[in-house]
Structures are given as structure tokens and as C-alpha cells.
mmCIF file of C-alpha atoms and ligand atoms in Angstrom:
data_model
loop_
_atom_site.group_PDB
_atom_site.id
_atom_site.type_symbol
_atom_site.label_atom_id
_atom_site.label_comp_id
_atom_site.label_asym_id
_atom_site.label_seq_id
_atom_site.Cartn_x
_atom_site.Cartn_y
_atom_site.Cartn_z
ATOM 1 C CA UNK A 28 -11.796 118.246 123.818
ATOM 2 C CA UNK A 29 -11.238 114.941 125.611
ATOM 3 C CA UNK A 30 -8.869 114.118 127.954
ATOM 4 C CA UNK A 31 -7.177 110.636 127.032
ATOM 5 C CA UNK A 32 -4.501 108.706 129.431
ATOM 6 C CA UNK A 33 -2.169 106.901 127.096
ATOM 7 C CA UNK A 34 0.025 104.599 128.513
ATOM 8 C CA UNK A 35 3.149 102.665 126.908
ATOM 9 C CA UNK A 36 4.878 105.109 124.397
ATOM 10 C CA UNK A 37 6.979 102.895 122.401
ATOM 11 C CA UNK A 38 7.147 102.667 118.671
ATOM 12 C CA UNK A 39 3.727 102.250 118.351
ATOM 13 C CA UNK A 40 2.342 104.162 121.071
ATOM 14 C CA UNK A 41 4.092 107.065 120.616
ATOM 15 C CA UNK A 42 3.298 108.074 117.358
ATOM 16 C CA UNK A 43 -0.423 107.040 118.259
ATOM 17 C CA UNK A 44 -0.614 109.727 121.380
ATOM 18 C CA UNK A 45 1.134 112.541 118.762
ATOM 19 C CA UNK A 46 -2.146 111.481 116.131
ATOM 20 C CA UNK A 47 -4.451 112.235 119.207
ATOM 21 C CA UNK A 48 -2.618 115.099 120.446
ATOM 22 C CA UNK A 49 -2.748 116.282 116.465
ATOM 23 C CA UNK A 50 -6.642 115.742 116.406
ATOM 24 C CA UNK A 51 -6.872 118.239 119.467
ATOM 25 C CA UNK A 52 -7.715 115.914 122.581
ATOM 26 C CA UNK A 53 -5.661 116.062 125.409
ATOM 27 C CA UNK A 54 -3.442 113.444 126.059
ATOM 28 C CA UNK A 55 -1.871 112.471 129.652
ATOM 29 C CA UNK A 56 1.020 110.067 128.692
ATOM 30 C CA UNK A 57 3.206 107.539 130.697
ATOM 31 C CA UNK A 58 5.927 105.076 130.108
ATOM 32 C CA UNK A 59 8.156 103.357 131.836
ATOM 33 C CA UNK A 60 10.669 104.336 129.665
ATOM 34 C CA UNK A 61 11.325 108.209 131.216
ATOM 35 C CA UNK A 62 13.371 108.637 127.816
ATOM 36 C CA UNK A 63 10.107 108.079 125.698
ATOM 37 C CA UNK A 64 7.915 110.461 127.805
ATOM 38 C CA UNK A 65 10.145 112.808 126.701
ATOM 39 C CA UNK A 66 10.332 112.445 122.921
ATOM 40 C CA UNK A 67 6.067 111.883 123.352
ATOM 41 C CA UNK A 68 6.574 114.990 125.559
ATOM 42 C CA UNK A 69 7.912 117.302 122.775
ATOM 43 C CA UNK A 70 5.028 115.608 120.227
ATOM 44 C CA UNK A 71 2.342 117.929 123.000
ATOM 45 C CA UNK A 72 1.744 115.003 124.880
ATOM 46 C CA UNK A 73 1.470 115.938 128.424
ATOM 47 C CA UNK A 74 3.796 113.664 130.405
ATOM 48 C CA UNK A 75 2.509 112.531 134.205
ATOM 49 C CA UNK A 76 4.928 110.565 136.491
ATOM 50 C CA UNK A 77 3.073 107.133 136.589
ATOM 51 C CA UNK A 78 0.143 105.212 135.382
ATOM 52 C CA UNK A 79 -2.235 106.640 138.010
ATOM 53 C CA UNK A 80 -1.974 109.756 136.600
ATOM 54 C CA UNK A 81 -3.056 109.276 133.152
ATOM 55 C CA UNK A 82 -6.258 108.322 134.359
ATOM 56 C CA UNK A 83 -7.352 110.245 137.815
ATOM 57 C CA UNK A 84 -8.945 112.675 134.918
ATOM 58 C CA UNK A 85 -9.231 110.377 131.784
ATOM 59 C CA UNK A 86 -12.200 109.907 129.562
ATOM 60 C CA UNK A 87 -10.601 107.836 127.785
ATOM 61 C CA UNK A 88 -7.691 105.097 128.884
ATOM 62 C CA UNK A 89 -5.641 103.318 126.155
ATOM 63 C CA UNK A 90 -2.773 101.137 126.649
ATOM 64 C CA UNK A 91 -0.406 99.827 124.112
ATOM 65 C CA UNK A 92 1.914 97.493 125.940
ATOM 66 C CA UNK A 93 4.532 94.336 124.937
ATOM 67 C CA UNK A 94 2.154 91.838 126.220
ATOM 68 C CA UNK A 95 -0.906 90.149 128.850
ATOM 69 C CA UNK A 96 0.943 90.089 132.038
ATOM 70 C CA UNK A 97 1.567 94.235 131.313
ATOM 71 C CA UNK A 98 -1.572 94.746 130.295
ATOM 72 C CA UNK A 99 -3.252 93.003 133.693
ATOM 73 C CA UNK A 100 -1.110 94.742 135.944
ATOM 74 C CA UNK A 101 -1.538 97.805 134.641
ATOM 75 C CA UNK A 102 -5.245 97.801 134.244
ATOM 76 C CA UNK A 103 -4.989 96.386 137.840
ATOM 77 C CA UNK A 104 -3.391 99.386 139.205
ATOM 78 C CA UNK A 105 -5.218 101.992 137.348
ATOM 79 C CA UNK A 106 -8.987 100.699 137.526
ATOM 80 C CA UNK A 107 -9.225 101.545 141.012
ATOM 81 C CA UNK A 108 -8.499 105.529 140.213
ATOM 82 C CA UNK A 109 -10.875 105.463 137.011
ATOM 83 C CA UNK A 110 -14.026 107.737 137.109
ATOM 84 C CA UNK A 111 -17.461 106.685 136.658
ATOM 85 C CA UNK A 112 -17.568 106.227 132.731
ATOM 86 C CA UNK A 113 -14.159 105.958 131.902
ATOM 87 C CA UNK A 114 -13.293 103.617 128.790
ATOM 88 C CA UNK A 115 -10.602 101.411 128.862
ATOM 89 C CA UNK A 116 -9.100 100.691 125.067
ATOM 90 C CA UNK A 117 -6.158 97.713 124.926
ATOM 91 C CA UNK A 118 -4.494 98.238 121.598
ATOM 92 C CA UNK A 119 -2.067 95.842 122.494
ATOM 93 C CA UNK A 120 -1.464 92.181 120.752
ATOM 94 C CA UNK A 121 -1.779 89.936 123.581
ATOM 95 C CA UNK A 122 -3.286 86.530 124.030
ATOM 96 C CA UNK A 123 -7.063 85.969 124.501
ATOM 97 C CA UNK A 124 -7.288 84.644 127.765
ATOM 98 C CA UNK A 125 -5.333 87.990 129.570
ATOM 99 C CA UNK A 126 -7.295 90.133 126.806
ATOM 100 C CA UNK A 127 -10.973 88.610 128.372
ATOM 101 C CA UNK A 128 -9.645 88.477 132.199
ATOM 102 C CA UNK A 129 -8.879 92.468 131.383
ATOM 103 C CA UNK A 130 -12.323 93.315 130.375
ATOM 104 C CA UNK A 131 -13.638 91.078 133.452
ATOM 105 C CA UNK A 132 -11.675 93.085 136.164
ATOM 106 C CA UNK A 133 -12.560 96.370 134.207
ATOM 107 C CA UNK A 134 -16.226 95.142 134.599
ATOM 108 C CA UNK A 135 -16.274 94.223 137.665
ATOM 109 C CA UNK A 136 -16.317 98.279 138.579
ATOM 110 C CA UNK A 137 -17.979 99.222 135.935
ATOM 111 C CA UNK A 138 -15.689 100.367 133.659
ATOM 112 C CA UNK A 139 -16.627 99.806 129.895
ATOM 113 C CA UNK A 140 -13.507 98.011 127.654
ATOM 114 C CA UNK A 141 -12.787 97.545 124.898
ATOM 115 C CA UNK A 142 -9.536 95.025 122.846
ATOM 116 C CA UNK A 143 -8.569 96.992 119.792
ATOM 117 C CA UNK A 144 -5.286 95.688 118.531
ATOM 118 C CA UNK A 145 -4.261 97.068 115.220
ATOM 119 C CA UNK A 146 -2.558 96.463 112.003
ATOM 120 C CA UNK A 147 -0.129 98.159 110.192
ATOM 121 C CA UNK A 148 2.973 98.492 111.764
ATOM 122 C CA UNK A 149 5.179 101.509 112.743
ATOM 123 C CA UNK A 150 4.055 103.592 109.143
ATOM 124 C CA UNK A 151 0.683 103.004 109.447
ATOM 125 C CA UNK A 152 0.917 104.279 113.159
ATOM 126 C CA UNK A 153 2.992 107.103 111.794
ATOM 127 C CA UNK A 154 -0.100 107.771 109.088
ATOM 128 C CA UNK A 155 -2.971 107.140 111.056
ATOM 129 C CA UNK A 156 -3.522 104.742 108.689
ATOM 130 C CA UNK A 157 -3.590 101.683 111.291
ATOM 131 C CA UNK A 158 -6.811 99.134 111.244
ATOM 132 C CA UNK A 159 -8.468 98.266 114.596
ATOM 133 C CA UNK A 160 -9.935 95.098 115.250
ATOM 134 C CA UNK A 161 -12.051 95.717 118.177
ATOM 135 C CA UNK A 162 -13.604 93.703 120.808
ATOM 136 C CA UNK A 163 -16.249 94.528 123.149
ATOM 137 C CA UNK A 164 -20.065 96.053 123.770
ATOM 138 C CA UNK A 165 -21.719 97.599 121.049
ATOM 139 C CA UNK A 166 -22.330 100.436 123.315
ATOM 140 C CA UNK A 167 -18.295 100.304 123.976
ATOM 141 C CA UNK A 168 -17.830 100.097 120.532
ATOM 142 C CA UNK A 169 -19.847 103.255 119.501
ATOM 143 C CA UNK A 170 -17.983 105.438 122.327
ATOM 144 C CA UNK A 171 -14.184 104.134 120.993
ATOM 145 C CA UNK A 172 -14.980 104.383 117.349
ATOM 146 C CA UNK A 173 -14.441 108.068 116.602
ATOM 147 C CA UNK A 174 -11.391 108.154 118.904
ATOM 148 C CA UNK A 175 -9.945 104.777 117.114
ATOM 149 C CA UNK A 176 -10.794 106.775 113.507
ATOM 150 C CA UNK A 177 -7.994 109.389 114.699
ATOM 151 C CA UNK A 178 -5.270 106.757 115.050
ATOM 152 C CA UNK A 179 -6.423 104.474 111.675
ATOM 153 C CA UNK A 180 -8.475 104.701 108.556
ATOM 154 C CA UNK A 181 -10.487 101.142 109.448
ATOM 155 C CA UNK A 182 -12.331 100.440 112.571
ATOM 156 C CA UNK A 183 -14.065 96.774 112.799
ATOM 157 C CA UNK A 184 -16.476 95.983 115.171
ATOM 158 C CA UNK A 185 -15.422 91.971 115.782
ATOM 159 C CA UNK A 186 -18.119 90.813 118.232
ATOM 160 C CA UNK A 187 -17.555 90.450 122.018
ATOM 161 C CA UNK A 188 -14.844 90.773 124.359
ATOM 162 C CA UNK A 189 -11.305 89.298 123.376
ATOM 163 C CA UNK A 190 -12.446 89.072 119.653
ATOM 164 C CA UNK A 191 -10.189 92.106 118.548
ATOM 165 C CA UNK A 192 -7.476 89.514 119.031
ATOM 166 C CA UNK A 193 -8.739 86.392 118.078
ATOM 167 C CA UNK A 194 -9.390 88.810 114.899
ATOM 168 C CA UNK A 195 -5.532 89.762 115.495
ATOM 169 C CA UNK A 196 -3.773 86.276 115.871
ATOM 170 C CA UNK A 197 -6.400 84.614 113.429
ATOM 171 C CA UNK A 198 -5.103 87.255 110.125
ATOM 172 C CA UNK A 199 -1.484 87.064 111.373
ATOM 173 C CA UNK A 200 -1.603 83.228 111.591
ATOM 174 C CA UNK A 201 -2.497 83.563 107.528
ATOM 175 C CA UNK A 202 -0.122 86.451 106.887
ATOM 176 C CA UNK A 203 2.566 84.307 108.393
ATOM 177 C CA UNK A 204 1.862 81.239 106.858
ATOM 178 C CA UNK A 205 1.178 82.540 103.517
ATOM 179 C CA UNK A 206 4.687 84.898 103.604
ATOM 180 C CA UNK A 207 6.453 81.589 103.830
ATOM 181 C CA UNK A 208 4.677 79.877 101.382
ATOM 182 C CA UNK A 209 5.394 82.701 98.726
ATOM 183 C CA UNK A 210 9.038 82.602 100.038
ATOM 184 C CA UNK A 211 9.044 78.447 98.949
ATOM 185 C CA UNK A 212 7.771 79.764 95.224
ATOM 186 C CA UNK A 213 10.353 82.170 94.728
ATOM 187 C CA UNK A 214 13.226 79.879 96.068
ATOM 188 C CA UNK A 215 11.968 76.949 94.100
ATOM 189 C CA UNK A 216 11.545 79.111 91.257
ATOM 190 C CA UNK A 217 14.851 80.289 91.262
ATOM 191 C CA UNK A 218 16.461 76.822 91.943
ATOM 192 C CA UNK A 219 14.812 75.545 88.621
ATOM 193 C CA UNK A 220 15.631 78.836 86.229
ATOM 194 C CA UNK A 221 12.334 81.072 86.666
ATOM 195 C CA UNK A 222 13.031 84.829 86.894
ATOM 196 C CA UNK A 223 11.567 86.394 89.962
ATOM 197 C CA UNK A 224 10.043 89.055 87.640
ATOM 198 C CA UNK A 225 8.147 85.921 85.675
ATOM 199 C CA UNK A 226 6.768 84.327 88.926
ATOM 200 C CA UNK A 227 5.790 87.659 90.289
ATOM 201 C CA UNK A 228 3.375 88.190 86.560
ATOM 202 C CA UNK A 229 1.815 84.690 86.578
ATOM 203 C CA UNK A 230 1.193 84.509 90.853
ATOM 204 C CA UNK A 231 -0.068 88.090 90.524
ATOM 205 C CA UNK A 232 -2.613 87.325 87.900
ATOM 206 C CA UNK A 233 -3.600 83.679 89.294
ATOM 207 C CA UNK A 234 -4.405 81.824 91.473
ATOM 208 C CA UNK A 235 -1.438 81.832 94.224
ATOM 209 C CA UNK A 236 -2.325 86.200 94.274
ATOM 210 C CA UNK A 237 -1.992 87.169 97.943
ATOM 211 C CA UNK A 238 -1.227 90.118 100.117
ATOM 212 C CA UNK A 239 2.301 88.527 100.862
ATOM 213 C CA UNK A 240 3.399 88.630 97.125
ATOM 214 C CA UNK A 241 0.875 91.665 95.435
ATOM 215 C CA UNK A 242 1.877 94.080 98.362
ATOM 216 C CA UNK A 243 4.966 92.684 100.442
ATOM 217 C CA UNK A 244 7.130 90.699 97.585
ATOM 218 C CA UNK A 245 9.979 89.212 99.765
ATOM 219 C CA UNK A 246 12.480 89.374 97.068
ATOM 220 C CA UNK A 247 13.146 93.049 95.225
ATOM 221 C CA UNK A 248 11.816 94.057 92.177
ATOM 222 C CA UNK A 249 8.590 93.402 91.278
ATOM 223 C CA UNK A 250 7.071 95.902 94.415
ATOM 224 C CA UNK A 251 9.432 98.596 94.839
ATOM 225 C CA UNK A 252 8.004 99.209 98.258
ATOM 226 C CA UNK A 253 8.082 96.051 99.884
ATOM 227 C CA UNK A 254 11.105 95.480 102.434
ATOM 228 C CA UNK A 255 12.960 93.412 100.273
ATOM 229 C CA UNK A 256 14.278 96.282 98.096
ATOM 230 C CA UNK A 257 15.257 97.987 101.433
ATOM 231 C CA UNK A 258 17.333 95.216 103.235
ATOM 232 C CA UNK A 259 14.622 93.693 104.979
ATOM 233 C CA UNK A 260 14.272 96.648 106.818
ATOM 234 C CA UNK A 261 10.981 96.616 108.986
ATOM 235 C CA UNK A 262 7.785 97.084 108.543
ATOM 236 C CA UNK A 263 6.862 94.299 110.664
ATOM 237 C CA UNK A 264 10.052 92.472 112.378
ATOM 238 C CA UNK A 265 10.468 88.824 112.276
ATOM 239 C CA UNK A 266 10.246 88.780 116.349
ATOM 240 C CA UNK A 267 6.404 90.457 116.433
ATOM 241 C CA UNK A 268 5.364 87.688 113.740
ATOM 242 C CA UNK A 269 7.006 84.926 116.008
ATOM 243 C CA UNK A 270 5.021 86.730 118.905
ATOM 244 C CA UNK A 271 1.542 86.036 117.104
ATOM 245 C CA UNK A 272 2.092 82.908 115.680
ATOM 246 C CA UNK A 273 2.941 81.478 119.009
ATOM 247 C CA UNK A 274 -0.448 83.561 120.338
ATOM 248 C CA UNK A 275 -2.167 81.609 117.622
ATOM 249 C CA UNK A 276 -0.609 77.953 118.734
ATOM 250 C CA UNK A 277 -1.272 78.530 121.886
ATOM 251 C CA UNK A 278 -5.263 80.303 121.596
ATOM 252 C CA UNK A 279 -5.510 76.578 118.971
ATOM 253 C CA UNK A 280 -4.611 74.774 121.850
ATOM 254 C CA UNK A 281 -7.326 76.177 124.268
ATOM 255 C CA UNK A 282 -10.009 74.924 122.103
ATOM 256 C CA UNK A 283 -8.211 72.196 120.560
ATOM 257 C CA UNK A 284 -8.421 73.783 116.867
ATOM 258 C CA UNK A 285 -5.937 72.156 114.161
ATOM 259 C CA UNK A 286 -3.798 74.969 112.754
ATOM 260 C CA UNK A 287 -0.452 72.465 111.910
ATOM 261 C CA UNK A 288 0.189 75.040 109.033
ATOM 262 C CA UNK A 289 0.001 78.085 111.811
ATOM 263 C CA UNK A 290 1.797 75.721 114.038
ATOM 264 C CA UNK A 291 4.878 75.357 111.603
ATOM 265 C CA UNK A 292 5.021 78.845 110.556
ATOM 266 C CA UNK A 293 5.953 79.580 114.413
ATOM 267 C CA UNK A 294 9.053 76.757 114.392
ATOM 268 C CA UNK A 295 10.333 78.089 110.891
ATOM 269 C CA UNK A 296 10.269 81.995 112.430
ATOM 270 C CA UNK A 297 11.355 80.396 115.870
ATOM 271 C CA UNK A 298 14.064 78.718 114.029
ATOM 272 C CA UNK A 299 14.932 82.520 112.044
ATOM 273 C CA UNK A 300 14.871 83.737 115.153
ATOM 274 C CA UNK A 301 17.716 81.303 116.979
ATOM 275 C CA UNK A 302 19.687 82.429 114.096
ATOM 276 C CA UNK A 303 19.824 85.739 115.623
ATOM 277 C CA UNK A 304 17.057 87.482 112.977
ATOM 278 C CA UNK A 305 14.556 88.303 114.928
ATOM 279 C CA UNK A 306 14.809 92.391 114.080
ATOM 280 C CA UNK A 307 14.940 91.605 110.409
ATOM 281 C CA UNK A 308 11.331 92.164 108.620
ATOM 282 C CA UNK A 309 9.555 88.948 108.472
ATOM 283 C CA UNK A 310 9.711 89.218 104.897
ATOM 284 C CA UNK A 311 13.000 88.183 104.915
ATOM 285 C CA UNK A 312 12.314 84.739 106.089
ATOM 286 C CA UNK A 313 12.817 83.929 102.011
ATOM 287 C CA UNK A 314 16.102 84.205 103.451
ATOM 288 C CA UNK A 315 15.954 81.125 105.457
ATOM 289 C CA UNK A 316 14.361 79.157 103.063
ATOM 290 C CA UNK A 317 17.019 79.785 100.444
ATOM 291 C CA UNK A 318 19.508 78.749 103.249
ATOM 292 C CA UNK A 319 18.216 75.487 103.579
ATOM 293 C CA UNK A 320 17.981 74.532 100.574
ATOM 294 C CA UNK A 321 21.570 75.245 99.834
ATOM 295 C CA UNK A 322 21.945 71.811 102.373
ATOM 296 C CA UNK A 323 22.649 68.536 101.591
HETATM 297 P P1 LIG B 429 7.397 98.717 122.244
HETATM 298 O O1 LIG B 429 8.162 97.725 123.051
HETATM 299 O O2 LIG B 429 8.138 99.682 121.384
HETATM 300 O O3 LIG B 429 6.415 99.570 123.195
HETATM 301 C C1 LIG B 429 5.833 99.075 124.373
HETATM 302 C C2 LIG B 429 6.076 100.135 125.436
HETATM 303 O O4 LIG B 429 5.416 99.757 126.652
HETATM 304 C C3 LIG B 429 7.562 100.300 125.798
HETATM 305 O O5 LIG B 429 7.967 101.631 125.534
HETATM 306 C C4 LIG B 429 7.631 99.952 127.277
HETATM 307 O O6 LIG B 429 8.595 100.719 127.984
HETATM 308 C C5 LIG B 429 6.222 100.251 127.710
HETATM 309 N N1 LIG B 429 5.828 99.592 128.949
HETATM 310 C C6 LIG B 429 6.035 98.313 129.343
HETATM 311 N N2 LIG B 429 5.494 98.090 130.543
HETATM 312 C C7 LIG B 429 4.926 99.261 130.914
HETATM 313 C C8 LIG B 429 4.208 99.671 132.076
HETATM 314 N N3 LIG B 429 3.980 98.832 133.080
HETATM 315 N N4 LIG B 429 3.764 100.942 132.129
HETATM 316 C C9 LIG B 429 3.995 101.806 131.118
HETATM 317 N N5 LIG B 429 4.679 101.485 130.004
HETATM 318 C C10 LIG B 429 5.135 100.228 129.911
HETATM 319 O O7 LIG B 429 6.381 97.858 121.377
HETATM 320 P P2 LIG B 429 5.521 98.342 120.118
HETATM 321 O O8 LIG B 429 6.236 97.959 118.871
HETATM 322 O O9 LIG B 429 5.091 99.752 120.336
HETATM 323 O O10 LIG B 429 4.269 97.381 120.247
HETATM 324 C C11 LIG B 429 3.253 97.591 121.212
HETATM 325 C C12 LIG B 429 2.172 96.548 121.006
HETATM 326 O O11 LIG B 429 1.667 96.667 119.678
HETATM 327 C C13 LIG B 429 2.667 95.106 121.157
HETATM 328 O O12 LIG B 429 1.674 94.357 121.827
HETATM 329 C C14 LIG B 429 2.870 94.651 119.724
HETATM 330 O O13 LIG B 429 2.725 93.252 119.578
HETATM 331 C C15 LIG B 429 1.762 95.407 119.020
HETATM 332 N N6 LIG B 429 2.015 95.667 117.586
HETATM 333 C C16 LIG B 429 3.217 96.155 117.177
HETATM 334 C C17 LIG B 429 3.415 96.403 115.808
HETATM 335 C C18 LIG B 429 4.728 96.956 115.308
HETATM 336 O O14 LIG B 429 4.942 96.954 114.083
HETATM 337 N N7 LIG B 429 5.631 97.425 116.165
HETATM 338 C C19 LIG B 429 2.392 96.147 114.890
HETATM 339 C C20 LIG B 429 1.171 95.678 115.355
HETATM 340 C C21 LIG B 429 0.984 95.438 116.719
#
């Protein structure tokens, strides 16, 4: 058995620590939140009183925190109490340039890192069904793995540090792109007299097949399991896909890549966002669409 610090319990986390917990390691959790260590607390997670604790004894660190500036301060106030051959797992989504200064102040006292943001959402965190998208060492790599495998069914190895997340923002950017473009199809379709049931059995069989419509159909019907037939309940909320598109704009910037399709999916959820939507799955941005084009 392992001992694993765990730190940042939220809707993620949590049910992450109770996978560990359920695959027999030993898990020291903290969050800032003294609410959540309690509900992690009655998953078996055992429950220390601040960061330092989870990992004075820690094989293995993990953090899953809101963004970079969390992430560097707390690897900053935990690497100094780290043992010789600790790991150090971010499963966070956070931007590349805190995800790479992370592994360099890790490094420089020779802790071994690793960025392993996931997708999946809340149920696949639930299921241990999440993918990882790691960054890192190979060696890094091949000591994470098995733990990652407890928490997901798909572990990929993405090259070096900070990859995970260009991995991360790089997907999302198409996820959120394409959601809205699917949204357009339906509204369009619906404005000129096409059933959604009709554009759902061409798209699905063509050319314009994609996650967003096969799996994730923003309007109900044609996938009984997509959000739409549950009132765009999340899944993935409409604020976390505004979080990674604007990671995406702003990683673009840094190396001066052209993403104006990435860059526009950001304004359109920014704009769904302003409109006070932001907790709505980001599914439901057909929602916005169909709005406007009730206009003028
Ligand atoms: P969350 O806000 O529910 O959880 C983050 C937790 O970190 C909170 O409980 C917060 O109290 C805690 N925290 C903040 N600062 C801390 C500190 N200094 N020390 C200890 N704990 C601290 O967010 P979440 O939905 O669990 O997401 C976590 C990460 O996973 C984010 O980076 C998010 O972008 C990413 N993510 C989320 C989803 C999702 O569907 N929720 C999907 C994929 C990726």
C-alpha cells in the first residue's frame, strides 16, 4: 500500500481520493474547504490539517486545484517537506506556462512531476473512467501510470513537461468549437423546416459526424444521454469550457499560433457567460445561438 497526499477535494478531487482510497492506498487529504475534508473524510480518506501534511509521508503527491497561481503556491509550500523520491502529479487544467514553472521548482530539488489533467467530467471521476493526458519523464511517466489507471480507464503519455495540457487546451479548443458549430446546424435547421431527428441521421452518417453531435447532441432526442434531455444539466459547465478556451487564446498567443475559430468560441461562451449561464452545461450554448437569431 502507498501512501498518497491528495490535495484540493472538490468535485473532482473528491471522488478521485475515494477511487484511490477504494483501490487500497492510503490517502492523506486536504482542502481548504474544512466542509469537503469531511465528506472526503467519511469516503476513508484520512483528513490532515494543511497541505504540509499530506506530504511529510507521501509517495505520491497529487493536486487537483481551480487554477496556476494555486497550483504554484501550493507546490511552493509543500516541495520543501517532500521526501527523497516523492512524485508530484498536477491533475489540474491550468495554463502551460504555471504547468512548466511547476515541474521546474519541483526539479530544482529533485522531485520527479508530472501534468496529468483529465477528461471526463464529474461522472467519469465518479467511474474511474477519467482520461489522463500526462506530461513529463518517461521515467515519471512509468511511476504515475498505475496510480493514474485507478482514477481513469486511459492514460497517455504526451511527451515532456506541460504537454498534458497543451494536450488539455488543444482537444477542448476543438470540443468547444465544434459544440458550437453543431449548435449553428441544428438552429439553422430548424429555422428552415428540418426535424432535429433528420439532421441528427444524415450528420451522424456523414461527413459533419463528431463527438459533439454522436455523443453530446445539444438538443434532446436523438442521444437520450446527452444533457440536453436533462435541462442542460452538467456534465461539463459552460464556465470550465470558457476556462480552456481562454487557456487556449492565451497558450496561441505565446507562440503566435492562429486559432481565430478557438478564439471566437471563447467570446460566444464569454458572451453565454455575461448572460449569467455560466453553470449551465456547455451544451446548452445551442441556446444562445437560437437567441440570436430570433434578432433583427
Ligand atoms: P472545484 O472548485 O470543485 O475544486 C477545487 C478545490 O480546490 C476546491 O475544493 C478548493 O477549495 C480547493 N482549493 C483551492 N485552493 C486550495 C489550496 N490552496 N489548498 C487546498 N485546496 C485548495 O473544481 P473541480 O471541478 O474539482 O476542478 C478541479 C480542476 O479540474 C480544475 O482545474 C478544472 O478545470 C479541472 N477539470 C474539471 C472538470 C469538471 O467537470 N469539474 C473536468 C475536467 C477538468
Amino acid at each position: 500500500m502507498a501512501t498518497i497526499g491528495f490535495i484540493g477535494l472538490g468535485n473532482m478531487g473528491a471522488p478521485m481520493a475515494a477511487n484511490l482510497v477504494k483501490s487500497g492506498e492510503h490517502v492523506l487529504g486536504f482542502d481548504v474547504v474544512p466542509a469537503l475534508g469531511q465528506a472526503s473524510g467519511q469516503d476513508g480518506v484520512q483528513i490532515v490539517a494543511n497541505a504540509r501534511g499530506t506530504v511529510e509521508n507521501a509517495d505520491v503527491v497529487i493536486s487537483m486545484l481551480p487554477a496556476g497561481e494555486h497550483v504554484l503556491s501550493v507546490w511552493n509550500d509543500i516541495a520543501p517537506h517532500a521526501r527523497q523520491g516523492t512524485l508530484f502529479i498536477d491533475c489540474s487544467t491550468i495554463d502551460v506556462t504555471s504547468a512548466r514553472k511547476a515541474h521546474a521548482l519541483a526539479a530544482a530539488r529533485g522531485i520527479a512531476t508530472l501534468d496529468a489533467p483529465v477528461s471526463g467530467g464529474v461522472g467519469g471521476a465518479k467511474a474511474a473512467t477519467l482520461t489522463f493526458m500526462v506530461g513529463g519523464s518517461q521515467e515519471a511517466f512509468a511511476r504515475g501510470k498505475p496510480l493514474l489507471e485507478r482514477m481513469g480507464k486511459r492514460v497517455v503519455h504526451c511527451g515532456e513537461a506541460g504537454n498534458g495540457q497543451v494536450a488539455k487546451i488543444c482537444n477542448n479548443m476543438i470540443l468547444g468549437a465544434a459544440m458550437i458549430a453543431v449548435s449553428e446546424a441544428f438552429v439553422l435547421g430548424e429555422k428552415l423546416g428540418l426535424s432535429h431527428q433528420a439532421l441528427f441521421d444524415v450528420a451522424s452518417a456523414s461527413s459533419g459526424q463528431c463527438w459533439s453531435l454522436t455523443s453530446y447532441c445539444p438538443v434532446p432526442g436523438p442521444v437520450p444521454t446527452s444533457p440536453a434531455n436533462n435541462g442542460y444539466k452538467p456534465g461539463f459547465a459552460a464556465a470550465l469550457m470558457l476556462k480552456d478556451l481562454k487557456l487556449a487564446r492565451e497558450a496561441a498567443a505565446s507562440v503566435n499560433a492562429k486559432t481565430a475559430l478557438g478564439a471566437h468560441a471563447a467570446d460566444i461562451y464569454g458572451e453565454f457567460a455575461q448572460q449569467g449561464h455560466s453553470a449551465a452545461d456547455f451544451s446548452a450554448i445551442i441556446n444562445l445561438v437560437r437567441e440570436q437569431s430570433k434578432r433583427g
